[in-house]
Amino acid sequence: MNMIMNIRSKNIFSGYQKKWTYDPVSFLIIFLFFVNGVWSVSQISKTYDEDTHLEFGLSLLNGNAGRPWESVMPISAWNALPKFISAALPNGSVRDILEMHIAARIMSLLFSCGVAYLVFHFSRSFYGLIPAFFSLLLFVFDPNILAHSQLVTTDIYATGALLLTAFSTWRYAQNRNWSNRVLFASSLGFSLVTKFTAMSYIPLFFLILILHDWQRMRNGDRRSGENLRTFHDYVILAALTVVMSVIVLNVAYRFHRSFVPFGEYAFRSEVFDGFQKEFPLLNKVPVPVPYAHLQGFDWILAFENSGEGHGYHYFLGELRSGEGFPGYFVVAFLLKEPISSQIIIGLAVILYLLRQDRRSRFWKHEMFLFIPVAFYTIYFNFFYNSQIGIRYYLIIFPLLHIFAGSLFVDWAFLPKRAKLAGALAVVYLVVSTLSYFPYYLPYFNEIIWNRNNSYKYLADSNLDWGQGRDALQKYLIDNPDVSYPTRFVRSGTFVIGANDLVGIKDPAVYAWLRENFEPIDNVAYSYLVFEVTPDSKRELCLNTSYCAGK
């Protein structure tokens, strides 16, 4: 028995693999992920934000770094690259293809394939080959990942940046050479051009390193001069991170208006406006990053503080203005993450808590996964006011997928029933996810069995982000008797977007329809079809005040 436990203990964590491992099966899975994405992306409409992101990326490539909107980031230049290249080509089929919106979306997919491989490699470094396959499958068949990996937005880039930073932090903690030091600083610098949420990556992962070293010293590494060497190492790492971040930001924004004095900024947020007023000496200090970056960060702070700008927040049938709902993202995860993925993650957590041999590796391995997950779970659920979609929470998903793989580290010792259960869980995941093809963004798991009712729980970019507009137009052409409802009660067959129905912009407009009728069908899962008969209209007018004054 002791021999078996020793063998298991060695297999549980395979340790750091110095070389990137090649496995043809992982590449095949990632290739299928890419094909699925291309097939899907060719059938969905542009979402509301994509053109803005693409135009900003193209303007950056053309030398204009002005900021039209708080959420656009330099990483969108990657999506704009095909269109930028097309301008230098003669008229023809190649130019036409590069100018198509699908070309910009494929750039997001290519990046996502890289993230998928990093999930596989990270999980394999921790847990071994079989767990890495499970982690990869959970990632590539996660409908939320699929949905945002094919859009010209910044969410998948911030997700990949967090994963890369977690991986580089772990590598640096294991082996403090210059290549790992540069990788750590570069990953943080890259993160800054993906999404403003990534500003928090810098203090978070430095804190993780400090906690890792504190535990190492606490456990007996008290060699003479070790504390001094560690402090010296942190000084070098911090300086390198600052230098890399400044370089990356300036290159990304084409050095546009760098070193503008702090006092010349027109701030909107209370934080930066307060700094200008309370610390006048700062106003003369030149800011070493492009104007547009600090300006955008300021706009984001102002937006998050007010919670305004995108209409009402909607959650479980309730609307709020200017404030969020505690626990919003936890509930969104429970409703929009596939049930099989949740079961695997949950069982992995339970087994981790029960097995001392797994818990003993926390400071060496899982802390690099758990601490970011815990931090952003608390932050987004209780301190973040912009609750307009699970896409903000997406950054922690790959870390969960990696940890979920730990459930299968004893694969060689598992009984056949357990192996079969794991295989069936993956099959269930694939079937559940693909049942929404090609519209992965409005995915809800089987807790919401009737897909016509998804709007009763969540809306906004969880359900309706404009991705089904082409399907709506086709539906209206095929069904000429169907129309869009108005604020006035009338009979007929109507189709309406989920956001309009729940009242994201104006709760009163369609209240008569929302509060008195149930949808009979849907279009692309985000538009609801209602049937209002003359008799039901007559009864509504008789028993309510909705028809008054018409």
Coordinates of C-alpha atoms in Angstrom, one line a residue:
M1 CA 0.0 0.0 0.0
N2 CA 2.8 2.4 0.9
M3 CA 4.5 1.7 -2.4
I4 CA 1.3 2.5 -4.3
M5 CA 0.8 5.7 -2.4
N6 CA 4.4 6.7 -3.2
I7 CA 3.8 6.0 -6.9
R8 CA 0.6 8.0 -6.8
S9 CA 2.3 10.9 -5.0
K10 CA 5.0 11.0 -7.7
N11 CA 2.3 11.0 -10.5
I12 CA 0.1 13.6 -8.9
F13 CA 2.3 16.5 -9.8
S14 CA 4.6 15.8 -12.7
G15 CA 6.6 19.0 -11.9
Y16 CA 8.0 21.7 -14.1
Q17 CA 8.8 20.5 -17.6
K18 CA 11.7 22.5 -19.0
K19 CA 10.8 22.1 -22.6
W20 CA 7.5 22.8 -24.3
T21 CA 6.0 19.4 -25.0
Y22 CA 4.6 18.4 -28.4
D23 CA 1.6 16.1 -28.5
P24 CA -0.3 15.6 -31.8
V25 CA -3.6 14.9 -30.0
S26 CA -3.5 18.3 -28.3
F27 CA -2.9 19.9 -31.7
L28 CA -5.8 18.0 -33.2
I29 CA -8.1 19.1 -30.4
I30 CA -7.0 22.7 -30.9
F31 CA -7.4 22.4 -34.7
L32 CA -11.0 21.2 -34.1
F33 CA -11.5 24.2 -31.8
F34 CA -10.3 26.5 -34.6
V35 CA -12.5 24.8 -37.3
N36 CA -15.6 25.1 -35.0
G37 CA -14.8 28.7 -34.4
V38 CA -14.4 29.5 -38.1
W39 CA -17.6 27.7 -39.0
S40 CA -19.5 29.5 -36.2
V41 CA -18.1 32.9 -36.8
S42 CA -19.1 32.8 -40.5
Q43 CA -22.8 32.5 -39.4
I44 CA -23.1 35.2 -36.7
S45 CA -23.7 38.9 -37.0
K46 CA -21.4 41.6 -35.8
T47 CA -21.8 42.3 -32.2
Y48 CA -22.5 45.9 -31.1
D49 CA -18.9 46.7 -30.1
E50 CA -16.8 45.0 -32.8
D51 CA -16.7 47.8 -35.3
T52 CA -15.5 50.3 -32.6
H53 CA -12.7 48.0 -31.5
L54 CA -11.7 47.3 -35.1
E55 CA -11.7 50.9 -36.1
F56 CA -9.5 51.8 -33.2
G57 CA -7.1 49.1 -34.1
L58 CA -6.9 50.2 -37.6
S59 CA -6.5 53.9 -36.6
L60 CA -3.5 52.8 -34.4
L61 CA -1.9 51.0 -37.3
N62 CA -2.4 54.2 -39.3
G63 CA -0.7 56.3 -36.7
N64 CA -3.7 57.8 -34.9
A65 CA -3.9 56.9 -31.2
G66 CA -6.9 59.1 -30.2
R67 CA -9.3 57.3 -27.9
P68 CA -13.0 57.2 -29.1
W69 CA -14.3 55.1 -26.2
E70 CA -13.1 53.9 -22.8
S71 CA -12.9 50.2 -23.5
V72 CA -10.9 50.1 -26.7
M73 CA -7.3 48.8 -26.4
P74 CA -4.2 48.6 -28.6
I75 CA -4.5 44.8 -28.9
S76 CA -7.2 45.4 -31.4
A77 CA -4.5 46.4 -33.9
W78 CA -3.9 42.6 -34.1
N79 CA -7.5 42.2 -35.4
A80 CA -7.1 45.1 -37.8
L81 CA -3.9 43.7 -39.3
P82 CA -5.6 41.9 -42.2
K83 CA -7.5 45.0 -43.2
F84 CA -4.4 47.2 -42.8
I85 CA -2.4 44.8 -45.1
S86 CA -5.2 44.8 -47.6
A87 CA -4.8 48.5 -48.2
A88 CA -1.4 47.9 -49.7
L89 CA -2.6 45.2 -52.1
P90 CA -4.1 45.5 -55.6
N91 CA -7.7 44.8 -56.2
G92 CA -8.5 41.2 -56.2
S93 CA -9.7 38.2 -54.2
V94 CA -6.9 38.3 -51.6
R95 CA -7.6 41.9 -50.8
D96 CA -11.4 41.2 -50.7
I97 CA -10.8 38.4 -48.2
L98 CA -8.6 40.4 -46.0
E99 CA -11.1 43.2 -45.9
M100 CA -13.9 40.9 -44.7
H101 CA -14.9 41.1 -41.0
I102 CA -14.3 37.4 -40.7
A103 CA -10.6 37.9 -41.3
A104 CA -10.5 40.2 -38.2
R105 CA -12.4 37.6 -36.2
I106 CA -10.0 34.8 -37.2
M107 CA -7.2 36.8 -35.7
S108 CA -8.9 36.5 -32.3
L109 CA -9.3 32.7 -33.0
L110 CA -5.6 32.3 -33.7
F111 CA -4.8 34.0 -30.4
S112 CA -7.3 31.8 -28.7
C113 CA -5.6 28.7 -30.1
G114 CA -2.4 29.8 -28.4
V115 CA -4.3 30.2 -25.2
A116 CA -5.7 26.7 -25.6
Y117 CA -2.2 25.3 -26.0
L118 CA -1.0 27.2 -22.9
V119 CA -3.9 25.7 -20.9
F120 CA -2.7 22.2 -22.1
H121 CA 1.0 22.9 -21.3
F122 CA 0.3 24.5 -17.9
S123 CA -2.0 21.6 -16.9
R124 CA 0.5 19.1 -18.1
S125 CA 3.3 20.8 -16.2
F126 CA 1.3 20.5 -13.0
Y127 CA -0.6 17.3 -13.3
G128 CA 0.5 15.2 -16.3
L129 CA -0.7 14.2 -19.7
I130 CA -4.2 12.8 -19.1
P131 CA -5.3 15.7 -16.8
A132 CA -3.9 18.1 -19.4
F133 CA -6.2 16.6 -22.1
F134 CA -9.2 17.1 -19.8
S135 CA -8.2 20.7 -19.1
L136 CA -7.9 21.3 -22.8
L137 CA -11.2 19.8 -23.6
L138 CA -13.0 21.8 -20.9
F139 CA -11.4 24.9 -22.4
V140 CA -12.1 24.3 -26.1
F141 CA -15.7 23.2 -25.5
D142 CA -16.5 26.0 -23.0
P143 CA -19.3 27.9 -24.8
N144 CA -18.2 31.2 -23.1
I145 CA -14.7 30.8 -24.4
L146 CA -16.0 29.8 -27.8
A147 CA -18.2 32.8 -28.0
H148 CA -15.6 35.4 -27.1
S149 CA -12.7 33.7 -28.9
Q150 CA -14.3 34.6 -32.2
L151 CA -15.1 38.3 -31.6
V152 CA -13.2 41.5 -32.3
T153 CA -13.3 42.5 -28.7
T154 CA -10.7 42.4 -25.8
D155 CA -12.1 39.8 -23.4
I156 CA -10.3 36.8 -24.8
Y157 CA -7.0 38.8 -24.9
A158 CA -7.3 39.7 -21.2
T159 CA -8.1 36.1 -20.5
G160 CA -5.0 34.9 -22.3
A161 CA -2.9 37.6 -20.7
L162 CA -3.9 36.5 -17.2
L163 CA -3.1 32.9 -18.0
L164 CA 0.3 33.8 -19.4
T165 CA 1.1 35.9 -16.4
A166 CA 0.1 33.2 -14.0
F167 CA 2.2 30.7 -15.9
S168 CA 5.2 33.1 -16.1
T169 CA 4.9 33.8 -12.3
W170 CA 4.9 30.1 -11.5
R171 CA 7.9 29.6 -13.8
Y172 CA 9.8 32.4 -12.2
A173 CA 9.0 31.1 -8.7
Q174 CA 10.5 27.8 -9.6
N175 CA 13.6 29.0 -11.5
R176 CA 14.8 32.6 -11.1
N177 CA 16.9 33.0 -14.1
W178 CA 16.9 36.0 -16.5
S179 CA 14.8 34.3 -19.2
N180 CA 12.0 33.7 -16.7
R181 CA 12.5 37.2 -15.2
V182 CA 12.0 38.7 -18.7
L183 CA 9.0 36.5 -19.4
F184 CA 7.3 37.6 -16.2
A185 CA 7.9 41.3 -16.9
S186 CA 6.9 40.9 -20.6
S187 CA 3.7 39.1 -19.7
L188 CA 2.7 42.0 -17.4
G189 CA 3.6 44.5 -20.0
F190 CA 1.6 42.7 -22.7
S191 CA -1.4 42.5 -20.3
L192 CA -1.6 46.3 -20.1
V193 CA -2.6 46.5 -23.8
T194 CA -5.4 44.0 -23.6
K195 CA -7.9 45.4 -21.1
F196 CA -7.8 47.9 -18.2
T197 CA -8.6 45.1 -15.8
A198 CA -5.1 43.9 -16.4
M199 CA -3.8 46.9 -14.4
S200 CA -4.5 44.8 -11.4
Y201 CA -2.3 41.9 -12.6
I202 CA 0.8 43.7 -11.6
P203 CA 0.2 44.1 -7.8
L204 CA -1.6 40.8 -7.7
F205 CA 1.1 38.6 -9.1
F206 CA 3.9 40.5 -7.2
L207 CA 1.8 39.7 -4.1
I208 CA 1.7 36.0 -5.1
L209 CA 5.4 35.9 -5.5
I210 CA 5.9 37.6 -2.1
L211 CA 3.6 35.0 -0.5
H212 CA 5.4 32.2 -2.2
D213 CA 8.8 33.4 -0.9
W214 CA 7.4 34.1 2.6
Q215 CA 6.2 30.5 2.9
R216 CA 9.5 29.2 1.5
M217 CA 11.5 31.2 4.2
R218 CA 9.0 30.2 6.8
N219 CA 9.6 26.6 6.0
G220 CA 13.3 26.8 6.7
D221 CA 15.1 28.5 3.8
R222 CA 16.9 30.9 6.2
R223 CA 20.3 30.8 4.7
S224 CA 22.6 33.7 5.4
G225 CA 21.9 36.7 3.1
E226 CA 18.8 35.0 1.6
N227 CA 16.5 37.8 2.7
L228 CA 18.8 40.4 1.2
R229 CA 19.1 38.5 -2.1
T230 CA 15.4 38.1 -2.3
F231 CA 14.9 41.8 -1.7
H232 CA 17.5 42.6 -4.3
D233 CA 15.7 40.3 -6.7
Y234 CA 12.4 42.0 -6.2
V235 CA 14.0 45.4 -6.9
I236 CA 15.4 44.1 -10.2
L237 CA 12.1 42.5 -11.1
A238 CA 10.0 45.6 -10.3
A239 CA 12.4 47.8 -12.3
L240 CA 12.3 45.4 -15.3
T241 CA 8.5 45.3 -15.1
V242 CA 8.2 49.1 -15.1
V243 CA 10.6 49.4 -18.0
M244 CA 8.9 46.6 -20.1
S245 CA 5.5 48.1 -19.3
V246 CA 6.5 51.6 -20.4
I247 CA 8.1 50.2 -23.6
V248 CA 5.1 48.0 -24.5
L249 CA 2.6 50.8 -23.9
N250 CA 4.6 53.4 -25.9
V251 CA 5.1 51.0 -28.8
A252 CA 1.4 50.0 -28.8
Y253 CA 0.2 53.6 -28.8
R254 CA 2.9 54.7 -31.3
F255 CA 4.5 57.0 -28.6
H256 CA 1.4 59.2 -29.0
R257 CA 1.5 62.1 -26.5
S258 CA 3.8 60.4 -24.0
F259 CA 5.3 62.5 -21.2
V260 CA 2.3 64.9 -21.0
P261 CA 2.4 66.5 -17.5
F262 CA -0.1 65.0 -15.1
G263 CA -1.8 68.4 -14.6
E264 CA -2.8 68.6 -18.2
Y265 CA -5.0 65.6 -18.1
A266 CA -8.8 66.2 -18.1
F267 CA -9.8 63.5 -15.6
R268 CA -13.4 62.2 -15.1
S269 CA -12.8 59.9 -12.1
E270 CA -12.8 61.1 -8.5
V271 CA -9.5 59.2 -8.0
F272 CA -7.4 61.0 -10.5
D273 CA -9.2 64.3 -10.2
G274 CA -8.6 64.1 -6.4
F275 CA -4.8 63.5 -7.0
Q276 CA -4.7 66.6 -9.2
K277 CA -6.3 68.7 -6.5
E278 CA -4.7 67.2 -3.4
F279 CA -1.2 66.9 -4.7
P280 CA -0.4 69.9 -6.9
L281 CA 3.3 69.0 -7.2
L282 CA 2.2 65.9 -9.2
N283 CA 0.8 68.2 -11.9
K284 CA 4.2 69.1 -13.2
V285 CA 5.4 65.5 -13.4
P286 CA 5.4 64.1 -17.0
V287 CA 3.6 60.8 -17.3
P288 CA 5.8 58.3 -19.2
V289 CA 3.0 56.5 -21.0
P290 CA 0.8 57.7 -23.9
Y291 CA -2.0 60.1 -23.0
A292 CA -4.7 57.8 -24.4
H293 CA -3.8 55.0 -21.9
L294 CA -4.1 56.9 -18.7
Q295 CA -7.1 58.8 -20.1
G296 CA -8.8 55.4 -20.8
F297 CA -8.0 54.1 -17.4
D298 CA -9.5 57.2 -15.9
W299 CA -12.7 56.8 -18.0
I300 CA -13.0 53.2 -16.9
L301 CA -12.7 54.2 -13.2
A302 CA -15.4 56.8 -13.6
F303 CA -17.6 54.4 -15.4
E304 CA -17.1 51.6 -12.8
N305 CA -17.7 54.0 -9.9
S306 CA -21.0 55.2 -11.4
G307 CA -22.1 51.9 -13.0
E308 CA -23.8 54.0 -15.7
G309 CA -23.3 54.2 -19.4
H310 CA -24.9 51.0 -20.6
G311 CA -28.4 51.3 -19.3
Y312 CA -29.9 49.3 -16.4
H313 CA -28.2 46.3 -14.8
Y314 CA -30.5 43.2 -15.1
F315 CA -30.3 40.2 -12.8
L316 CA -33.0 37.5 -12.1
G317 CA -35.8 39.7 -13.3
E318 CA -34.7 42.8 -11.4
L319 CA -33.4 46.1 -12.8
R320 CA -31.0 48.4 -11.1
S321 CA -29.4 51.7 -12.1
G322 CA -26.0 52.8 -11.0
E323 CA -25.2 49.8 -8.7
G324 CA -24.6 46.1 -9.2
F325 CA -26.0 42.9 -7.6
P326 CA -23.8 41.1 -5.1
G327 CA -23.0 37.6 -6.4
Y328 CA -24.0 38.4 -10.0
F329 CA -21.0 36.6 -11.6
V330 CA -21.3 33.5 -9.4
V331 CA -24.9 33.0 -10.5
A332 CA -24.0 33.8 -14.1
F333 CA -21.3 31.1 -13.8
L334 CA -23.8 28.6 -12.4
L335 CA -26.2 29.3 -15.2
K336 CA -23.9 29.7 -18.2
E337 CA -21.0 27.3 -17.5
P338 CA -21.8 23.7 -18.7
I339 CA -23.0 21.5 -15.9
S340 CA -20.4 18.8 -16.6
S341 CA -17.6 21.4 -16.2
Q342 CA -19.0 22.6 -12.9
I343 CA -19.2 19.0 -11.7
I344 CA -15.6 18.2 -12.6
I345 CA -14.3 21.5 -11.0
G346 CA -16.4 20.8 -7.9
L347 CA -15.1 17.2 -7.5
A348 CA -11.6 18.4 -8.0
V349 CA -12.0 20.9 -5.2
I350 CA -13.5 18.3 -2.9
L351 CA -10.7 15.8 -3.6
Y352 CA -8.1 18.5 -3.1
L353 CA -9.5 19.3 0.3
L354 CA -9.7 15.7 1.3
R355 CA -6.2 14.6 0.1
Q356 CA -3.3 16.0 2.2
D357 CA -0.8 15.0 -0.5
R358 CA -2.6 17.4 -2.9
R359 CA -3.0 20.2 -0.4
S360 CA 0.7 20.0 0.5
R361 CA 1.6 21.3 -2.9
F362 CA -0.5 24.5 -2.6
W363 CA 2.5 26.8 -2.1
K364 CA 4.3 25.3 -5.0
H365 CA 1.5 24.9 -7.5
E366 CA -2.1 25.7 -6.8
M367 CA -1.5 29.1 -5.2
F368 CA -0.8 30.4 -8.8
L369 CA -4.3 29.3 -9.8
F370 CA -6.3 29.8 -6.6
I371 CA -5.3 33.3 -5.5
P372 CA -6.2 35.0 -8.9
V373 CA -9.5 33.0 -8.9
A374 CA -10.3 34.1 -5.3
F375 CA -9.3 37.7 -5.9
Y376 CA -11.3 38.2 -9.0
T377 CA -14.3 36.3 -7.7
I378 CA -14.5 38.6 -4.7
Y379 CA -13.8 41.7 -6.8
F380 CA -16.2 41.2 -9.6
N381 CA -19.0 39.9 -7.4
F382 CA -18.9 42.5 -4.7
F383 CA -16.9 45.6 -5.9
Y384 CA -17.5 45.8 -9.6
N385 CA -20.5 47.7 -10.8
S386 CA -20.4 47.1 -14.5
Q387 CA -22.4 43.9 -14.5
I388 CA -23.3 43.5 -18.2
G389 CA -22.0 40.1 -18.9
I390 CA -20.1 37.0 -17.8
R391 CA -17.3 38.0 -20.3
Y392 CA -15.7 40.2 -17.6
Y393 CA -15.4 37.1 -15.4
L394 CA -13.9 35.1 -18.3
I395 CA -10.4 35.8 -17.2
I396 CA -10.4 33.1 -14.5
F397 CA -12.0 30.3 -16.6
P398 CA -8.7 28.9 -17.9
L399 CA -7.3 28.7 -14.4
L400 CA -10.4 26.7 -13.4
H401 CA -10.0 24.4 -16.4
I402 CA -6.4 23.7 -15.5
F403 CA -7.2 22.9 -11.9
A404 CA -10.1 20.7 -13.0
G405 CA -7.6 18.5 -14.7
S406 CA -6.2 17.6 -11.2
L407 CA -9.2 15.4 -10.7
F408 CA -7.6 12.9 -13.1
V409 CA -4.0 12.7 -11.9
D410 CA -4.7 9.2 -10.6
W411 CA -6.0 8.1 -14.0
A412 CA -4.0 4.9 -14.1
F413 CA -5.4 3.8 -10.7
L414 CA -9.0 4.9 -11.3
P415 CA -11.6 2.1 -11.6
K416 CA -13.2 1.7 -15.0
R417 CA -16.5 3.2 -13.8
A418 CA -14.7 6.4 -12.8
K419 CA -12.9 6.6 -16.2
L420 CA -16.2 6.0 -17.9
A421 CA -17.8 8.8 -15.8
G422 CA -15.1 11.2 -16.9
A423 CA -15.5 10.3 -20.5
L424 CA -19.3 10.7 -20.3
A425 CA -18.8 14.1 -18.6
V426 CA -16.8 15.2 -21.6
V427 CA -19.4 13.8 -24.0
Y428 CA -22.1 15.7 -22.1
L429 CA -20.0 18.9 -22.3
V430 CA -19.6 18.6 -26.1
V431 CA -23.2 17.8 -26.8
S432 CA -24.5 20.6 -24.5
T433 CA -22.2 23.2 -26.0
L434 CA -22.6 22.2 -29.7
S435 CA -26.4 22.2 -29.3
Y436 CA -26.2 26.0 -29.4
F437 CA -24.1 26.1 -32.6
P438 CA -23.4 28.6 -34.1
Y439 CA -24.7 30.9 -31.3
Y440 CA -22.5 30.2 -28.3
L441 CA -22.8 33.6 -26.7
P442 CA -26.5 33.1 -25.5
Y443 CA -25.6 29.6 -24.1
F444 CA -27.3 28.7 -20.8
N445 CA -26.9 25.2 -19.3
E446 CA -29.7 22.7 -18.7
I447 CA -30.7 24.4 -15.4
I448 CA -32.6 26.7 -17.8
W449 CA -34.2 23.9 -19.7
N450 CA -36.6 26.0 -21.8
R451 CA -34.3 28.3 -23.9
N452 CA -37.2 30.7 -24.4
N453 CA -36.9 31.6 -20.7
S454 CA -33.2 32.6 -20.5
Y455 CA -34.1 36.3 -20.5
K456 CA -35.8 35.8 -17.1
Y457 CA -32.4 35.3 -15.5
L458 CA -29.7 37.3 -17.4
A459 CA -29.6 39.6 -20.3
D460 CA -27.2 42.1 -22.0
S461 CA -24.0 40.5 -23.4
N462 CA -25.0 37.2 -21.6
L463 CA -27.7 36.8 -24.2
D464 CA -28.2 39.5 -26.7
W465 CA -25.1 41.4 -28.1
G466 CA -26.4 41.7 -31.6
Q467 CA -24.9 38.4 -32.7
G468 CA -28.3 37.2 -34.1
R469 CA -29.4 40.1 -36.2
D470 CA -28.9 38.4 -39.5
A471 CA -31.0 35.5 -38.3
L472 CA -33.6 37.9 -37.2
Q473 CA -33.8 39.5 -40.6
K474 CA -34.1 36.2 -42.3
Y475 CA -36.9 35.2 -39.8
L476 CA -38.8 38.4 -40.6
I477 CA -38.5 37.8 -44.3
D478 CA -39.7 34.2 -43.9
N479 CA -42.5 35.3 -41.6
P480 CA -43.9 38.6 -43.0
D481 CA -46.8 38.5 -40.5
V482 CA -44.4 38.9 -37.6
S483 CA -43.4 42.4 -36.5
Y484 CA -41.6 44.2 -33.7
P485 CA -43.9 45.3 -30.9
T486 CA -44.5 48.9 -29.8
R487 CA -45.1 50.5 -26.4
F488 CA -48.8 50.3 -27.2
V489 CA -50.8 47.1 -26.6
R490 CA -51.9 45.4 -29.7
S491 CA -52.6 41.9 -30.9
G492 CA -50.4 39.9 -33.4
T493 CA -47.2 37.9 -33.5
F494 CA -44.2 39.8 -32.3
V495 CA -40.4 39.2 -32.1
I496 CA -38.3 41.3 -29.7
G497 CA -34.7 41.3 -28.5
A498 CA -34.1 40.1 -25.0
N499 CA -32.5 43.4 -23.9
D500 CA -35.5 45.4 -25.2
L501 CA -37.9 43.0 -23.6
V502 CA -36.4 43.2 -20.1
G503 CA -36.0 47.0 -20.3
I504 CA -32.2 47.5 -20.3
K505 CA -32.7 51.0 -21.8
D506 CA -36.3 51.7 -20.7
P507 CA -38.2 49.3 -18.4
A508 CA -41.6 50.8 -19.1
V509 CA -41.7 50.4 -22.9
Y510 CA -42.4 46.7 -23.2
A511 CA -43.7 46.1 -19.7
W512 CA -47.1 45.2 -21.0
L513 CA -45.6 42.3 -23.0
R514 CA -43.0 41.2 -20.5
E515 CA -45.3 41.0 -17.5
N516 CA -48.3 39.4 -19.1
F517 CA -47.2 37.0 -21.8
E518 CA -44.8 34.1 -22.3
P519 CA -42.6 33.6 -25.4
I520 CA -43.6 30.8 -27.7
D521 CA -40.4 30.6 -29.7
N522 CA -37.0 32.2 -30.2
V523 CA -34.7 33.3 -33.0
A524 CA -31.0 32.6 -32.4
Y525 CA -31.8 32.2 -28.7
S526 CA -31.7 36.0 -28.2
Y527 CA -34.9 37.2 -29.8
L528 CA -38.2 36.1 -28.3
V529 CA -41.4 35.4 -30.3
F530 CA -44.8 36.2 -28.7
E531 CA -48.3 35.6 -29.7
V532 CA -50.9 38.1 -28.5
T533 CA -54.4 37.1 -29.6
P534 CA -57.3 39.6 -29.8
D535 CA -58.9 37.9 -26.8
S536 CA -55.8 38.1 -24.7
K537 CA -55.4 41.8 -25.7
R538 CA -59.0 42.5 -24.7
E539 CA -58.5 40.8 -21.3
L540 CA -55.3 42.7 -20.7
C541 CA -57.0 46.0 -21.4
L542 CA -59.9 45.1 -19.3
N543 CA -57.9 44.1 -16.2
T544 CA -54.9 46.5 -16.4
S545 CA -54.1 50.1 -17.1
Y546 CA -51.7 49.4 -20.0
C547 CA -54.3 50.4 -22.6
A548 CA -55.3 53.6 -20.8
G549 CA -54.8 56.8 -22.9
K550 CA -54.2 54.9 -26.1

